[in-house]
Short mmCIF file of C-alpha atoms and ligand atoms in Angstrom, two decimals:
data_model
loop_
_atom_site.label_atom_id
_atom_site.label_comp_id
_atom_site.label_asym_id
_atom_site.label_seq_id
_atom_site.Cartn_x
_atom_site.Cartn_y
_atom_site.Cartn_z
CA MET A 148 38.99 -171.64 7.00
CA LYS A 149 40.81 -171.39 4.35
CA CYS A 150 41.26 -173.44 -0.04
CA GLY A 151 43.79 -176.15 0.83
CA TYR A 152 44.27 -175.76 -2.61
CA CYS A 153 44.65 -172.55 -2.95
CA GLY A 154 44.12 -170.62 -0.40
CA LYS A 155 41.38 -168.17 -1.11
CA GLN A 156 39.68 -167.53 2.28
CA ILE A 157 36.12 -169.19 2.49
CA LYS A 158 32.81 -169.89 4.62
CA GLY A 159 32.04 -172.35 6.25
CA THR A 160 34.53 -175.86 7.04
CA ALA A 161 34.48 -176.71 3.62
CA GLU A 162 38.11 -177.92 2.76
CA TYR A 163 38.44 -176.50 -0.76
CA CYS A 164 36.46 -173.35 -2.27
CA SER A 165 35.78 -175.29 -5.79
CA ALA A 166 35.69 -178.42 -7.51
CA TYR A 167 38.50 -177.38 -9.31
CA CYS A 168 40.57 -176.90 -5.71
CA ARG A 169 39.40 -179.87 -4.45
CA GLU A 170 40.46 -181.99 -7.34
CA LYS A 171 44.50 -180.79 -7.58
CA GLY A 172 43.93 -180.69 -3.78
CA GLU A 173 43.23 -184.31 -3.60
CA ALA A 174 46.11 -185.04 -6.31
CA GLY A 175 49.11 -183.28 -4.47
CA LYS A 176 48.13 -184.87 -1.23
CA ASN A 177 47.94 -188.09 -2.63
CA PHE A 178 50.83 -187.57 -3.90
CA ALA A 179 52.58 -185.73 -1.12
CA ARG A 180 51.92 -189.15 0.82
CA LYS A 181 52.96 -191.84 -1.65
CA THR A 182 55.99 -190.20 -2.37
CA ARG A 183 56.77 -189.76 1.32
CA LEU A 184 59.28 -191.90 1.97
CA PRO A 185 61.11 -191.63 -0.85
CA PHE A 186 61.29 -187.90 -0.10
CA TRP A 187 62.78 -188.74 3.09
CA ILE A 188 65.21 -191.49 1.66
CA VAL A 189 66.07 -188.60 -0.53
CA GLN A 190 65.80 -186.04 1.95
CA ILE A 191 68.62 -188.74 4.78
CA ILE A 192 70.69 -189.39 2.01
CA ALA A 193 71.45 -185.70 1.69
CA ILE A 194 71.39 -184.94 4.89
CA VAL A 195 74.25 -187.46 5.29
CA ALA A 196 76.53 -186.25 1.85
CA ILE A 197 76.38 -183.13 3.61
CA ALA A 198 77.74 -183.84 6.86
CA VAL A 199 80.19 -186.26 5.60
CA GLY A 200 81.10 -183.50 3.64
CA ILE A 201 81.30 -180.64 6.76
CA MET A 202 83.66 -183.75 8.52
CA LEU A 203 85.56 -183.39 5.68
CA ILE A 204 86.38 -180.08 5.21
CA ALA A 205 87.37 -180.08 9.54
CA VAL A 206 90.10 -182.41 8.39
CA GLN A 207 91.43 -180.24 5.99
CA LYS A 208 89.80 -181.95 3.04
CA HIS A 209 88.47 -178.89 1.32
CA ASP A 210 87.88 -180.31 -1.94
CA GLN A 211 86.26 -183.61 -1.17
CA GLY A 212 84.21 -182.23 1.80
CA ALA A 213 82.82 -179.28 -1.45
CA MET A 214 81.79 -182.53 -3.08
CA PHE A 215 79.98 -184.16 -1.01
CA VAL A 216 77.69 -181.13 0.05
CA SER A 217 77.13 -179.64 -2.99
CA ALA A 218 76.26 -183.38 -3.87
CA GLY A 219 74.43 -182.98 -0.62
CA LEU A 220 72.05 -179.79 -1.79
CA ALA A 221 71.38 -180.63 -4.81
CA LEU A 222 70.02 -184.16 -4.35
CA SER A 223 68.20 -182.58 -1.41
CA GLY A 224 66.70 -179.84 -3.94
CA VAL A 225 65.60 -182.14 -6.54
CA GLY A 226 64.15 -184.02 -3.87
CA LEU A 227 62.37 -181.07 -2.94
CA LEU A 228 61.65 -179.86 -6.50
CA ALA A 229 60.84 -184.22 -7.55
CA PHE A 230 58.21 -185.07 -4.72
CA PRO A 231 56.23 -181.85 -3.45
CA ARG A 232 54.81 -181.41 -0.16
CA ALA A 233 50.74 -180.99 -0.14
CA GLY A 234 49.24 -178.18 0.44
CA LYS A 235 49.84 -174.11 -1.37
CA GLY A 236 52.06 -173.08 1.52
CA ARG A 237 54.27 -176.44 1.68
CA GLY A 238 54.12 -176.98 -1.90
CA THR A 239 55.35 -173.42 -2.47
CA LEU A 240 58.35 -173.36 0.32
CA SER A 241 59.52 -177.17 -1.09
CA GLN A 242 59.98 -176.09 -3.90
CA VAL A 243 61.97 -172.22 -3.01
CA CYS A 244 63.98 -174.29 -0.65
CA GLY A 245 64.19 -177.61 -3.55
CA SER A 246 65.48 -174.20 -6.12
CA LEU A 247 67.46 -172.50 -3.72
CA PHE A 248 69.26 -176.08 -2.61
CA PHE A 249 70.09 -176.48 -6.05
CA ALA A 250 71.35 -173.35 -6.92
CA LEU A 251 73.41 -173.13 -3.53
CA ALA A 252 75.14 -176.85 -4.99
CA VAL A 253 75.76 -175.22 -8.84
CA VAL A 254 77.76 -172.36 -6.58
CA ILE A 255 79.04 -174.77 -3.94
CA PHE A 256 80.99 -176.99 -7.27
CA LEU A 257 81.67 -173.70 -9.67
CA LEU A 258 83.63 -172.40 -6.62
CA TRP A 259 85.77 -175.66 -5.57
CA ARG A 260 85.84 -177.39 -9.16
ZN1 ZN B 593 40.36 -173.12 -4.07
#
């Protein structure tokens, strides 16, 4: 078994290695559970914005398209950062992706300003 918070190897079937990790891990899980709906709403809006942007680019409306794509990416990134997923691995992944999407959004915005 691996600790559900810090990822340390632990013997037996315990979910966490210590009381501290249990507290942090459960708090993260609760937060992820509570924010699941806003998280997905934000991601769906972001995906729709990106899809609209790609369609606009496809019909040669590059400026508006890039704006939609960068807005969608920024929104998705903010959503990932604001509502981290539970668990060490997924929490880190959502933060890395969130920062990446946001940085990409800024780059697109600056390029097509
Ligand atoms: Zn731990």
